[in-house]
Amino acid sequence: MPSIISSQLDLYSIKELPESHAWKSSLDDDGSRNINAESIPVIDLNHDHKFVMDTIGHACKTWGAFQIVNHNISHRLLNHMETHGTRLFSLPMQQKLKAARSSDGIAGYGVARISSFFDKLMWSEGFTIFGSPLEHARQLWPYDYNKFCDVIEEYENEMEKLAGRLMGLMLGSLGIAKEDVKWAVGPRSGSSALQLNSYPACPDPDRAMGLAAHTDSTLLTILHQNNTSGLQVFKEGNGWVTVLPLRGALVLNVGDLVHILSNGLYPSVLHRAIVNRTRHRLSVAYLYGPPSGVKISPLSKLVDQRNPQMYRPVTWSEYLGTKAKHFDKALSSVRLCAPRIGFANSKDQSGVQVG
Ligand SMILES: O=C(O)CCC(=O)C(=O)O
Ligand SMILES: [Fe+2]
């Protein structure tokens, strides 16, 4: 049996944190539960275009993440997505394992894919949708799989439009017209995956880790979280900062490919998820990348003598391969020269403890 399956414990039935899931001693405190610190900006997309673009640019430079409101994704759709996600993870373990991710696959049910880089297991389970969810949905609900597929399809369609719009705003904030980036325009201007994450209530949350620190290997990620906090972003000088859920708001993370595209101006955000004692948490991450085959490299307008090209061109699938091998060293492994002064990215130099 692939190890990914055998290491999947039924976290809902465990009354005491097993050693396999204990990340630190209960005496360690990295201040990560400090929730009154400053947090990521909240941006209202209904403001005028220039203001939104400038605010997004500032958020990308300083945080690599922000929340958005008035994004045109209906509450109804967000609620449906949440209901169907919760329904999936509430299935009995033997049922979920029917849709288990195979050891060499991307899609399906299983532990976090970054688990192989850590000695300890994370207090979470995930379900990845890449391409059509039909086959897995049939395994999960043999007589009733259509509703799940319909919600996923609608969610992905809406998210694709929003991701395209946000990509345009991010490029605009870098002084680049979307039309200047050939692949960024048109109906199939990106490809994507959907990652559902479930974090059961945990008997010893201070010693457990929901999802270890990582950056996303995307252009950008749009995250919906239920009304339970857990997401934290890392900011130099502030440490781990909690992103409190705001009803109806979505979180945007800058991914490694925008980091490359912007020649290091918009660093991808290091983030993680912690867990809590009483509440189940669910998050849905829309992972947005370029169309397959497109090489992502620093935009030529952002490269000059003072700002040499920092990264070599990579396709999304090449980069995913690099990430799967090098994890937190992936960006530096495609880097051509040192990070620019003032934009030195700690995770790019492996200065930050991961996990
Ligand atoms: O659950 C969360 O808030 C974070 C999820 C995440 O970072 C991911 O799926 O890549
Ligand atoms: Fe992530």
mmCIF file of C-alpha atoms and ligand atoms in Angstrom:
data_model
loop_
_atom_site.group_PDB
_atom_site.id
_atom_site.type_symbol
_atom_site.label_atom_id
_atom_site.label_comp_id
_atom_site.label_asym_id
_atom_site.label_seq_id
_atom_site.Cartn_x
_atom_site.Cartn_y
_atom_site.Cartn_z
ATOM 1 C CA MET A 1 0.000 0.000 0.000
ATOM 2 C CA PRO A 2 1.400 3.482 -0.781
ATOM 3 C CA SER A 3 2.708 5.183 2.356
ATOM 4 C CA ILE A 4 0.479 8.166 1.732
ATOM 5 C CA ILE A 5 -2.529 5.968 2.518
ATOM 6 C CA SER A 6 -1.102 4.052 5.437
ATOM 7 C CA SER A 7 -0.098 7.272 7.206
ATOM 8 C CA GLN A 8 -3.645 8.610 7.025
ATOM 9 C CA LEU A 9 -5.067 8.277 10.551
ATOM 10 C CA ASP A 10 -8.684 9.046 11.268
ATOM 11 C CA LEU A 11 -8.004 12.294 13.130
ATOM 12 C CA TYR A 12 -11.656 12.704 14.125
ATOM 13 C CA SER A 13 -11.514 9.753 16.511
ATOM 14 C CA ILE A 14 -8.171 10.454 18.248
ATOM 15 C CA LYS A 15 -8.400 11.653 21.856
ATOM 16 C CA GLU A 16 -4.710 12.267 22.505
ATOM 17 C CA LEU A 17 -2.052 13.707 20.178
ATOM 18 C CA PRO A 18 0.128 10.815 18.955
ATOM 19 C CA GLU A 19 3.930 11.326 18.903
ATOM 20 C CA SER A 20 3.771 11.014 15.105
ATOM 21 C CA HIS A 21 1.813 14.316 15.061
ATOM 22 C CA ALA A 22 3.617 16.186 17.889
ATOM 23 C CA TRP A 23 5.674 18.976 16.286
ATOM 24 C CA LYS A 24 7.010 20.655 19.391
ATOM 25 C CA SER A 25 7.035 20.454 23.133
ATOM 26 C CA SER A 26 4.184 22.180 24.914
ATOM 27 C CA LEU A 27 6.757 24.597 26.407
ATOM 28 C CA ASP A 28 7.725 26.067 23.035
ATOM 29 C CA ASP A 29 5.813 29.174 22.127
ATOM 30 C CA ASP A 30 6.656 31.081 18.973
ATOM 31 C CA GLY A 31 3.958 33.654 19.645
ATOM 32 C CA SER A 32 1.879 32.306 16.792
ATOM 33 C CA ARG A 33 -1.376 32.573 18.719
ATOM 34 C CA ASN A 34 -0.907 36.271 19.140
ATOM 35 C CA ILE A 35 -3.868 37.525 17.135
ATOM 36 C CA ASN A 36 -3.891 41.216 17.952
ATOM 37 C CA ALA A 37 -0.957 42.142 15.733
ATOM 38 C CA GLU A 38 -1.400 44.024 12.481
ATOM 39 C CA SER A 39 -2.698 41.793 9.683
ATOM 40 C CA ILE A 40 -2.888 41.671 5.907
ATOM 41 C CA PRO A 41 -4.780 44.463 4.099
ATOM 42 C CA VAL A 42 -8.457 44.109 3.178
ATOM 43 C CA ILE A 43 -9.094 45.479 -0.313
ATOM 44 C CA ASP A 44 -12.535 46.434 -1.612
ATOM 45 C CA LEU A 45 -12.599 45.650 -5.348
ATOM 46 C CA ASN A 46 -15.491 48.128 -5.797
ATOM 47 C CA HIS A 47 -13.160 51.084 -5.214
ATOM 48 C CA ASP A 48 -11.975 52.910 -8.308
ATOM 49 C CA HIS A 49 -9.604 50.981 -10.551
ATOM 50 C CA LYS A 50 -6.451 53.020 -9.948
ATOM 51 C CA PHE A 51 -6.860 52.931 -6.183
ATOM 52 C CA VAL A 52 -7.442 49.165 -6.190
ATOM 53 C CA MET A 53 -4.425 48.591 -8.428
ATOM 54 C CA ASP A 54 -2.109 50.701 -6.276
ATOM 55 C CA THR A 55 -3.341 49.131 -3.041
ATOM 56 C CA ILE A 56 -2.855 45.652 -4.483
ATOM 57 C CA GLY A 57 0.672 46.567 -5.596
ATOM 58 C CA HIS A 58 1.531 47.789 -2.119
ATOM 59 C CA ALA A 59 0.041 44.667 -0.475
ATOM 60 C CA CYS A 60 1.993 42.387 -2.834
ATOM 61 C CA LYS A 61 5.265 44.134 -2.045
ATOM 62 C CA THR A 62 4.849 44.324 1.693
ATOM 63 C CA TRP A 63 2.841 41.206 2.608
ATOM 64 C CA GLY A 64 2.502 38.957 -0.437
ATOM 65 C CA ALA A 65 -1.098 38.452 0.643
ATOM 66 C CA PHE A 66 -4.336 40.388 1.121
ATOM 67 C CA GLN A 67 -8.048 39.822 1.586
ATOM 68 C CA ILE A 68 -10.606 40.960 -0.974
ATOM 69 C CA VAL A 69 -14.249 41.928 -0.574
ATOM 70 C CA ASN A 70 -16.817 42.759 -3.278
ATOM 71 C CA HIS A 71 -15.200 40.178 -5.515
ATOM 72 C CA ASN A 72 -18.478 39.101 -7.176
ATOM 73 C CA ILE A 73 -18.337 35.492 -5.967
ATOM 74 C CA SER A 74 -21.749 34.956 -4.384
ATOM 75 C CA HIS A 75 -22.244 33.928 -0.756
ATOM 76 C CA ARG A 76 -24.461 31.178 -2.104
ATOM 77 C CA LEU A 77 -21.594 29.636 -4.076
ATOM 78 C CA LEU A 78 -19.105 29.997 -1.223
ATOM 79 C CA ASN A 79 -21.611 28.353 1.137
ATOM 80 C CA HIS A 80 -22.277 25.512 -1.310
ATOM 81 C CA MET A 81 -18.569 24.888 -1.690
ATOM 82 C CA GLU A 82 -18.179 24.818 2.077
ATOM 83 C CA THR A 83 -21.139 22.438 2.528
ATOM 84 C CA HIS A 84 -19.844 20.004 -0.081
ATOM 85 C CA GLY A 85 -16.301 20.143 1.288
ATOM 86 C CA THR A 86 -17.545 19.421 4.807
ATOM 87 C CA ARG A 87 -19.710 16.600 3.467
ATOM 88 C CA LEU A 88 -16.693 15.043 1.760
ATOM 89 C CA PHE A 89 -14.469 15.047 4.837
ATOM 90 C CA SER A 90 -17.344 13.776 7.025
ATOM 91 C CA LEU A 91 -17.471 10.517 5.068
ATOM 92 C CA PRO A 92 -16.162 7.403 6.848
ATOM 93 C CA MET A 93 -12.425 6.884 6.361
ATOM 94 C CA GLN A 94 -12.819 3.711 4.288
ATOM 95 C CA GLN A 95 -15.076 5.646 1.905
ATOM 96 C CA LYS A 96 -12.631 8.555 1.542
ATOM 97 C CA LEU A 97 -9.811 6.111 0.855
ATOM 98 C CA LYS A 98 -11.699 4.877 -2.215
ATOM 99 C CA ALA A 99 -10.721 8.211 -3.770
ATOM 100 C CA ALA A 100 -7.168 8.140 -2.368
ATOM 101 C CA ARG A 101 -4.462 9.945 -4.291
ATOM 102 C CA SER A 102 -2.141 7.397 -5.858
ATOM 103 C CA SER A 103 1.530 7.593 -4.892
ATOM 104 C CA ASP A 104 2.466 9.179 -8.246
ATOM 105 C CA GLY A 105 -0.743 11.189 -8.736
ATOM 106 C CA ILE A 106 -1.896 14.719 -8.000
ATOM 107 C CA ALA A 107 -5.657 14.375 -7.585
ATOM 108 C CA GLY A 108 -7.636 12.692 -4.820
ATOM 109 C CA TYR A 109 -7.801 12.260 -1.062
ATOM 110 C CA GLY A 110 -4.756 12.097 1.220
ATOM 111 C CA VAL A 111 -2.326 13.773 3.606
ATOM 112 C CA ALA A 112 -0.781 17.116 2.619
ATOM 113 C CA ARG A 113 1.492 16.606 -0.368
ATOM 114 C CA ILE A 114 4.360 18.405 1.371
ATOM 115 C CA SER A 115 4.290 15.768 4.152
ATOM 116 C CA SER A 116 7.243 13.918 2.669
ATOM 117 C CA PHE A 117 9.542 16.825 3.630
ATOM 118 C CA PHE A 118 8.793 16.521 7.340
ATOM 119 C CA ASP A 119 9.354 13.856 10.026
ATOM 120 C CA LYS A 120 6.060 14.668 11.715
ATOM 121 C CA LEU A 121 2.592 14.324 10.281
ATOM 122 C CA MET A 122 0.204 17.227 9.943
ATOM 123 C CA TRP A 123 -3.175 17.511 11.621
ATOM 124 C CA SER A 124 -5.113 17.738 8.382
ATOM 125 C CA GLU A 125 -6.437 15.859 5.396
ATOM 126 C CA GLY A 126 -6.816 17.087 1.857
ATOM 127 C CA PHE A 127 -8.593 16.481 -1.400
ATOM 128 C CA THR A 128 -7.087 17.762 -4.640
ATOM 129 C CA ILE A 129 -9.092 18.317 -7.811
ATOM 130 C CA PHE A 130 -7.122 18.533 -11.018
ATOM 131 C CA GLY A 131 -9.166 18.181 -14.183
ATOM 132 C CA SER A 132 -12.557 16.555 -13.852
ATOM 133 C CA PRO A 133 -13.594 15.456 -10.337
ATOM 134 C CA LEU A 134 -16.083 12.941 -11.812
ATOM 135 C CA GLU A 135 -14.175 9.727 -11.280
ATOM 136 C CA HIS A 136 -13.325 10.446 -7.645
ATOM 137 C CA ALA A 137 -16.805 11.824 -6.922
ATOM 138 C CA ARG A 138 -18.305 8.565 -8.200
ATOM 139 C CA GLN A 139 -16.078 6.596 -5.838
ATOM 140 C CA LEU A 140 -17.115 8.784 -2.906
ATOM 141 C CA TRP A 141 -20.852 8.951 -3.635
ATOM 142 C CA PRO A 142 -21.762 6.204 -6.143
ATOM 143 C CA TYR A 143 -25.434 7.249 -6.302
ATOM 144 C CA ASP A 144 -25.156 10.939 -5.740
ATOM 145 C CA TYR A 145 -22.059 12.483 -7.296
ATOM 146 C CA ASN A 146 -23.577 15.067 -9.644
ATOM 147 C CA LYS A 147 -24.186 17.791 -7.108
ATOM 148 C CA PHE A 148 -20.541 17.784 -6.011
ATOM 149 C CA CYS A 149 -19.338 17.971 -9.629
ATOM 150 C CA ASP A 150 -21.766 20.815 -10.427
ATOM 151 C CA VAL A 151 -20.587 22.913 -7.493
ATOM 152 C CA ILE A 152 -16.933 22.297 -8.349
ATOM 153 C CA GLU A 153 -17.506 23.289 -11.956
ATOM 154 C CA GLU A 154 -19.298 26.502 -11.054
ATOM 155 C CA TYR A 155 -16.695 27.348 -8.387
ATOM 156 C CA GLU A 156 -13.786 26.804 -10.782
ATOM 157 C CA ASN A 157 -15.436 28.882 -13.515
ATOM 158 C CA GLU A 158 -16.068 31.800 -11.177
ATOM 159 C CA MET A 159 -12.600 31.574 -9.651
ATOM 160 C CA GLU A 160 -10.969 31.527 -13.071
ATOM 161 C CA LYS A 161 -12.629 34.839 -13.946
ATOM 162 C CA LEU A 162 -11.610 36.372 -10.628
ATOM 163 C CA ALA A 163 -8.033 35.072 -10.902
ATOM 164 C CA GLY A 164 -7.731 36.567 -14.410
ATOM 165 C CA ARG A 165 -8.993 39.890 -13.118
ATOM 166 C CA LEU A 166 -6.593 39.872 -10.152
ATOM 167 C CA MET A 167 -3.718 38.898 -12.408
ATOM 168 C CA GLY A 168 -4.538 41.949 -14.586
ATOM 169 C CA LEU A 169 -4.553 44.195 -11.513
ATOM 170 C CA MET A 170 -1.263 42.785 -10.248
ATOM 171 C CA LEU A 171 0.383 43.226 -13.636
ATOM 172 C CA GLY A 172 -1.105 46.725 -13.875
ATOM 173 C CA SER A 173 0.413 47.600 -10.521
ATOM 174 C CA LEU A 174 3.812 46.603 -11.964
ATOM 175 C CA GLY A 175 3.242 48.981 -14.892
ATOM 176 C CA ILE A 176 2.501 46.138 -17.321
ATOM 177 C CA ALA A 177 -0.622 46.025 -19.502
ATOM 178 C CA LYS A 178 -2.274 42.613 -19.396
ATOM 179 C CA GLU A 179 -2.323 42.687 -23.204
ATOM 180 C CA ASP A 180 1.481 42.791 -23.186
ATOM 181 C CA VAL A 181 1.536 39.341 -21.615
ATOM 182 C CA LYS A 182 0.176 37.178 -24.423
ATOM 183 C CA TRP A 183 -0.823 34.162 -22.385
ATOM 184 C CA ALA A 184 -2.576 36.282 -19.724
ATOM 185 C CA VAL A 185 -5.329 37.374 -22.116
ATOM 186 C CA GLY A 186 -8.251 35.365 -23.441
ATOM 187 C CA PRO A 187 -10.671 32.779 -22.156
ATOM 188 C CA ARG A 188 -8.104 30.032 -21.417
ATOM 189 C CA SER A 189 -5.465 32.295 -19.971
ATOM 190 C CA GLY A 190 -4.636 29.990 -17.085
ATOM 191 C CA SER A 191 -4.823 26.484 -15.747
ATOM 192 C CA SER A 192 -5.719 25.522 -12.229
ATOM 193 C CA ALA A 193 -6.281 22.990 -9.462
ATOM 194 C CA LEU A 194 -8.519 23.082 -6.417
ATOM 195 C CA GLN A 195 -7.251 22.036 -2.995
ATOM 196 C CA LEU A 196 -9.745 21.289 -0.212
ATOM 197 C CA ASN A 197 -8.173 21.187 3.260
ATOM 198 C CA SER A 198 -9.804 19.870 6.409
ATOM 199 C CA TYR A 199 -8.432 20.461 9.911
ATOM 200 C CA PRO A 200 -10.326 18.468 12.553
ATOM 201 C CA ALA A 201 -10.517 19.818 16.115
ATOM 202 C CA CYS A 202 -7.286 18.771 17.827
ATOM 203 C CA PRO A 203 -6.822 17.554 21.431
ATOM 204 C CA ASP A 204 -3.425 19.323 21.754
ATOM 205 C CA PRO A 205 -3.375 22.202 19.246
ATOM 206 C CA ASP A 206 -0.261 23.942 20.613
ATOM 207 C CA ARG A 207 1.877 20.956 19.719
ATOM 208 C CA ALA A 208 0.246 20.130 16.388
ATOM 209 C CA MET A 209 0.642 21.620 12.912
ATOM 210 C CA GLY A 210 -2.267 21.833 10.459
ATOM 211 C CA LEU A 211 -0.227 22.565 7.371
ATOM 212 C CA ALA A 212 3.498 23.320 7.612
ATOM 213 C CA ALA A 213 5.003 26.577 6.343
ATOM 214 C CA HIS A 214 5.294 26.771 2.570
ATOM 215 C CA THR A 215 4.887 29.097 -0.367
ATOM 216 C CA ASP A 216 2.458 28.178 -3.146
ATOM 217 C CA SER A 217 3.881 27.039 -6.489
ATOM 218 C CA THR A 218 1.240 29.088 -8.331
ATOM 219 C CA LEU A 219 0.940 32.475 -9.950
ATOM 220 C CA LEU A 220 -1.622 33.257 -7.298
ATOM 221 C CA THR A 221 -3.885 31.376 -4.913
ATOM 222 C CA ILE A 222 -7.407 32.405 -3.931
ATOM 223 C CA LEU A 223 -8.352 30.949 -0.563
ATOM 224 C CA HIS A 224 -11.756 30.610 1.030
ATOM 225 C CA GLN A 225 -11.717 29.706 4.729
ATOM 226 C CA ASN A 226 -14.714 28.876 6.887
ATOM 227 C CA ASN A 227 -15.308 31.024 9.958
ATOM 228 C CA THR A 228 -12.547 29.352 11.991
ATOM 229 C CA SER A 229 -9.128 30.978 12.044
ATOM 230 C CA GLY A 230 -5.936 29.015 11.399
ATOM 231 C CA LEU A 231 -4.195 30.602 8.426
ATOM 232 C CA GLN A 232 -1.036 32.515 9.297
ATOM 233 C CA VAL A 233 1.321 34.467 7.062
ATOM 234 C CA PHE A 234 4.933 35.237 7.860
ATOM 235 C CA LYS A 235 6.130 38.814 7.696
ATOM 236 C CA GLU A 236 9.657 39.924 8.361
ATOM 237 C CA GLY A 237 9.676 41.894 11.594
ATOM 238 C CA ASN A 238 6.203 40.728 12.635
ATOM 239 C CA GLY A 239 6.652 36.958 12.641
ATOM 240 C CA TRP A 240 3.572 34.778 12.174
ATOM 241 C CA VAL A 241 0.433 36.816 11.716
ATOM 242 C CA THR A 242 -3.065 35.312 11.820
ATOM 243 C CA VAL A 243 -5.441 36.056 8.944
ATOM 244 C CA LEU A 244 -8.780 36.328 10.713
ATOM 245 C CA PRO A 245 -11.675 35.066 8.603
ATOM 246 C CA LEU A 246 -13.944 37.864 7.416
ATOM 247 C CA ARG A 247 -17.363 36.740 6.303
ATOM 248 C CA GLY A 248 -17.505 36.620 2.519
ATOM 249 C CA ALA A 249 -13.900 37.767 2.050
ATOM 250 C CA LEU A 250 -11.346 35.747 0.085
ATOM 251 C CA VAL A 251 -7.604 35.636 0.741
ATOM 252 C CA LEU A 252 -5.151 36.128 -2.088
ATOM 253 C CA ASN A 253 -1.614 34.717 -1.825
ATOM 254 C CA VAL A 254 1.185 35.708 -4.157
ATOM 255 C CA GLY A 255 2.721 32.480 -5.472
ATOM 256 C CA ASP A 256 6.254 31.618 -6.584
ATOM 257 C CA LEU A 257 5.481 32.192 -10.282
ATOM 258 C CA VAL A 258 4.447 35.832 -9.722
ATOM 259 C CA HIS A 259 7.603 36.143 -7.642
ATOM 260 C CA ILE A 260 9.543 35.043 -10.753
ATOM 261 C CA LEU A 261 7.421 37.106 -13.184
ATOM 262 C CA SER A 262 7.926 40.258 -11.091
ATOM 263 C CA ASN A 263 11.688 39.621 -10.953
ATOM 264 C CA GLY A 264 11.472 39.361 -7.185
ATOM 265 C CA LEU A 265 9.440 42.573 -6.643
ATOM 266 C CA TYR A 266 6.403 40.685 -5.337
ATOM 267 C CA PRO A 267 7.738 37.934 -3.069
ATOM 268 C CA SER A 268 5.594 34.859 -2.611
ATOM 269 C CA VAL A 269 4.159 34.659 0.884
ATOM 270 C CA LEU A 270 5.289 32.043 3.398
ATOM 271 C CA HIS A 271 2.179 30.727 5.155
ATOM 272 C CA ARG A 272 0.914 27.843 7.244
ATOM 273 C CA ALA A 273 -2.220 26.652 9.034
ATOM 274 C CA ILE A 274 -2.498 25.993 12.749
ATOM 275 C CA VAL A 275 -5.326 24.063 14.405
ATOM 276 C CA ASN A 276 -7.558 24.511 17.422
ATOM 277 C CA ARG A 277 -9.126 22.470 20.200
ATOM 278 C CA THR A 278 -12.818 22.776 19.541
ATOM 279 C CA ARG A 279 -13.591 23.664 15.976
ATOM 280 C CA HIS A 280 -13.262 21.975 12.653
ATOM 281 C CA ARG A 281 -11.703 24.182 10.005
ATOM 282 C CA LEU A 282 -12.131 23.938 6.253
ATOM 283 C CA SER A 283 -10.300 25.841 3.542
ATOM 284 C CA VAL A 284 -10.578 25.758 -0.229
ATOM 285 C CA ALA A 285 -7.576 26.939 -2.223
ATOM 286 C CA TYR A 286 -7.934 27.777 -5.920
ATOM 287 C CA LEU A 287 -4.440 27.266 -7.315
ATOM 288 C CA TYR A 288 -4.002 29.392 -10.418
ATOM 289 C CA GLY A 289 -1.115 28.941 -12.823
ATOM 290 C CA PRO A 290 -0.224 29.731 -16.431
ATOM 291 C CA PRO A 291 -1.408 27.591 -19.363
ATOM 292 C CA SER A 292 0.713 24.481 -19.765
ATOM 293 C CA GLY A 293 3.765 24.958 -21.964
ATOM 294 C CA VAL A 294 4.105 28.677 -21.237
ATOM 295 C CA LYS A 295 7.537 29.615 -19.915
ATOM 296 C CA ILE A 296 7.396 32.003 -16.989
ATOM 297 C CA SER A 297 10.339 34.353 -16.674
ATOM 298 C CA PRO A 298 10.872 37.867 -15.303
ATOM 299 C CA LEU A 299 8.921 40.417 -17.394
ATOM 300 C CA SER A 300 11.332 42.192 -19.716
ATOM 301 C CA LYS A 301 10.070 45.640 -18.624
ATOM 302 C CA LEU A 302 11.255 44.840 -15.106
ATOM 303 C CA VAL A 303 14.741 43.833 -16.175
ATOM 304 C CA ASP A 304 17.529 46.344 -16.813
ATOM 305 C CA GLN A 305 21.157 46.869 -15.945
ATOM 306 C CA ARG A 306 20.406 47.768 -12.352
ATOM 307 C CA ASN A 307 17.872 44.955 -12.037
ATOM 308 C CA PRO A 308 19.279 41.923 -13.828
ATOM 309 C CA GLN A 309 17.080 38.961 -14.601
ATOM 310 C CA MET A 310 16.886 37.025 -11.326
ATOM 311 C CA TYR A 311 15.278 33.762 -12.470
ATOM 312 C CA ARG A 312 15.514 31.470 -15.454
ATOM 313 C CA PRO A 313 12.364 30.650 -17.471
ATOM 314 C CA VAL A 314 10.259 27.714 -16.234
ATOM 315 C CA THR A 315 6.938 26.169 -17.197
ATOM 316 C CA TRP A 316 4.450 25.449 -14.420
ATOM 317 C CA SER A 317 5.017 21.717 -14.626
ATOM 318 C CA GLU A 318 8.818 22.150 -14.580
ATOM 319 C CA TYR A 319 8.507 24.307 -11.503
ATOM 320 C CA LEU A 320 6.194 21.825 -9.784
ATOM 321 C CA GLY A 321 8.819 19.145 -10.414
ATOM 322 C CA THR A 322 11.507 21.400 -8.911
ATOM 323 C CA LYS A 323 9.299 22.123 -5.905
ATOM 324 C CA ALA A 324 8.590 18.431 -5.374
ATOM 325 C CA LYS A 325 12.323 17.848 -5.229
ATOM 326 C CA HIS A 326 13.680 20.941 -3.476
ATOM 327 C CA PHE A 327 10.629 22.287 -1.589
ATOM 328 C CA ASP A 328 11.694 25.529 0.185
ATOM 329 C CA LYS A 329 14.866 25.751 -1.930
ATOM 330 C CA ALA A 330 12.909 25.597 -5.216
ATOM 331 C CA LEU A 331 12.999 29.339 -5.939
ATOM 332 C CA SER A 332 16.709 29.608 -5.256
ATOM 333 C CA SER A 333 17.330 26.579 -7.458
ATOM 334 C CA VAL A 334 15.956 28.501 -10.494
ATOM 335 C CA ARG A 335 17.647 31.748 -9.486
ATOM 336 C CA LEU A 336 20.317 33.271 -11.705
ATOM 337 C CA CYS A 337 21.652 35.996 -9.411
ATOM 338 C CA ALA A 338 21.388 37.293 -5.853
ATOM 339 C CA PRO A 339 18.123 38.851 -4.639
ATOM 340 C CA ARG A 340 17.884 42.616 -5.008
ATOM 341 C CA ILE A 341 18.908 44.707 -2.003
ATOM 342 C CA GLY A 342 15.903 45.591 0.115
ATOM 343 C CA PHE A 343 13.911 42.755 -1.391
ATOM 344 C CA ALA A 344 16.021 39.996 0.033
ATOM 345 C CA ASN A 345 13.569 37.254 0.605
ATOM 346 C CA SER A 346 14.333 35.320 3.737
ATOM 347 C CA LYS A 347 12.670 32.114 2.562
ATOM 348 C CA ASP A 348 14.552 32.338 -0.681
ATOM 349 C CA GLN A 349 17.732 32.111 1.338
ATOM 350 C CA SER A 350 16.363 29.461 3.626
ATOM 351 C CA GLY A 351 16.710 31.846 6.566
ATOM 352 C CA VAL A 352 13.307 30.951 7.961
ATOM 353 C CA GLN A 353 12.685 27.775 9.866
ATOM 354 C CA VAL A 354 10.092 25.875 7.948
ATOM 355 C CA GLY A 355 7.540 24.183 10.174
HETATM 356 O O1 LIG B 1 -5.821 26.157 5.126
HETATM 357 C C1 LIG B 1 -5.252 27.189 4.863
HETATM 358 O O2 LIG B 1 -5.614 28.283 5.299
HETATM 359 C C2 LIG B 1 -4.015 27.181 3.986
HETATM 360 C C3 LIG B 1 -4.109 26.234 2.835
HETATM 361 C C4 LIG B 1 -2.915 26.320 1.952
HETATM 362 O O3 LIG B 1 -1.994 27.030 2.213
HETATM 363 C C5 LIG B 1 -2.842 25.519 0.716
HETATM 364 O O4 LIG B 1 -3.743 24.707 0.435
HETATM 365 O O5 LIG B 1 -1.847 25.698 -0.035
HETATM 366 FE FE FE B 2 -0.677 27.308 0.544
#
